[in-house]
Amino acid sequence: MQSKPPLNLLAIVAVLGLVQMTMAASSKGNTEDGKKIYAESCQSCHGTMGKGDGDMAAYLTPPPANLATKATQSNTDAQLPKIILEGRPGRAMASFDGAFEEAQLADLVDYLRSPKP
């Protein structure tokens, strides 16, 4: 006969599952807010559609990343904020450390993930 798990263990597992679901839901950003942040802080280098063709791109060596590429989009939702905050050594991507709050980074990542027309 198979024994049943203790009730308190089931409660703990249920609570942990709810916490994980809540954390996952709260990490989603607001695309419209992210679009505004992108326009103010990223568009001049990365361009309107994120293809690395902004007004400043011609002056940067190497040129800004095309954010629509598979390579960029394959970064995780944890890696993208890290890149934004730390910059990219050897690239024109400067550090934005201290420029954004966590919610703003989530908004920006959500916008970067959103389809562009």
PDB file of C-alpha atoms in Angstrom, residues 6-55:
ATOM      1  CA  PRO A   6       1.677  14.586   4.719  1.00  0.00           C
ATOM      2  CA  LEU A   7      -0.913  17.337   4.334  1.00  0.00           C
ATOM      3  CA  ASN A   8       1.559  20.064   5.350  1.00  0.00           C
ATOM      4  CA  LEU A   9       3.933  18.968   2.573  1.00  0.00           C
ATOM      5  CA  LEU A  10       1.137  19.312   0.024  1.00  0.00           C
ATOM      6  CA  ALA A  11       0.342  22.781   1.367  1.00  0.00           C
ATOM      7  CA  ILE A  12       3.977  23.844   1.059  1.00  0.00           C
ATOM      8  CA  VAL A  13       4.187  22.575  -2.519  1.00  0.00           C
ATOM      9  CA  ALA A  14       0.946  24.429  -3.391  1.00  0.00           C
ATOM     10  CA  VAL A  15       2.200  27.684  -1.857  1.00  0.00           C
ATOM     11  CA  LEU A  16       5.540  27.418  -3.666  1.00  0.00           C
ATOM     12  CA  GLY A  17       3.711  26.865  -6.941  1.00  0.00           C
ATOM     13  CA  LEU A  18       1.584  29.970  -6.358  1.00  0.00           C
ATOM     14  CA  VAL A  19       4.668  32.026  -5.481  1.00  0.00           C
ATOM     15  CA  GLN A  20       6.399  30.937  -8.701  1.00  0.00           C
ATOM     16  CA  MET A  21       3.316  31.744 -10.782  1.00  0.00           C
ATOM     17  CA  THR A  22       3.001  35.160  -9.141  1.00  0.00           C
ATOM     18  CA  MET A  23       6.686  35.928  -9.702  1.00  0.00           C
ATOM     19  CA  ALA A  24       6.458  34.862 -13.347  1.00  0.00           C
ATOM     20  CA  ALA A  25       3.373  37.007 -13.897  1.00  0.00           C
ATOM     21  CA  SER A  26       4.912  40.035 -12.198  1.00  0.00           C
ATOM     22  CA  SER A  27       8.065  39.827 -14.324  1.00  0.00           C
ATOM     23  CA  LYS A  28       6.038  40.582 -17.453  1.00  0.00           C
ATOM     24  CA  GLY A  29       6.359  44.188 -18.425  1.00  0.00           C
ATOM     25  CA  ASN A  30       4.096  46.714 -20.049  1.00  0.00           C
ATOM     26  CA  THR A  31       4.809  46.922 -23.778  1.00  0.00           C
ATOM     27  CA  GLU A  32       3.536  50.491 -24.183  1.00  0.00           C
ATOM     28  CA  ASP A  33       5.647  51.775 -21.293  1.00  0.00           C
ATOM     29  CA  GLY A  34       8.613  49.862 -22.715  1.00  0.00           C
ATOM     30  CA  LYS A  35       8.063  51.510 -26.097  1.00  0.00           C
ATOM     31  CA  LYS A  36       8.318  54.949 -24.461  1.00  0.00           C
ATOM     32  CA  ILE A  37      11.512  53.992 -22.628  1.00  0.00           C
ATOM     33  CA  TYR A  38      12.952  52.565 -25.854  1.00  0.00           C
ATOM     34  CA  ALA A  39      12.134  55.768 -27.767  1.00  0.00           C
ATOM     35  CA  GLU A  40      13.843  57.902 -25.115  1.00  0.00           C
ATOM     36  CA  SER A  41      16.901  55.755 -24.398  1.00  0.00           C
ATOM     37  CA  CYS A  42      17.559  53.271 -27.190  1.00  0.00           C
ATOM     38  CA  GLN A  43      16.113  54.449 -30.478  1.00  0.00           C
ATOM     39  CA  SER A  44      18.842  56.956 -31.340  1.00  0.00           C
ATOM     40  CA  CYS A  45      21.346  54.110 -31.697  1.00  0.00           C
ATOM     41  CA  HIS A  46      19.221  51.021 -32.389  1.00  0.00           C
ATOM     42  CA  GLY A  47      16.661  52.707 -34.656  1.00  0.00           C
ATOM     43  CA  THR A  48      12.890  52.808 -34.694  1.00  0.00           C
ATOM     44  CA  MET A  49      12.544  49.083 -35.360  1.00  0.00           C
ATOM     45  CA  GLY A  50      15.624  48.015 -33.385  1.00  0.00           C
ATOM     46  CA  LYS A  51      17.650  47.058 -36.441  1.00  0.00           C
ATOM     47  CA  GLY A  52      20.760  49.001 -35.392  1.00  0.00           C
ATOM     48  CA  ASP A  53      20.129  51.804 -37.852  1.00  0.00           C
ATOM     49  CA  GLY A  54      19.364  54.768 -35.603  1.00  0.00           C
ATOM     50  CA  ASP A  55      20.568  58.317 -36.211  1.00  0.00           C
TER      51      ASP A  55
END
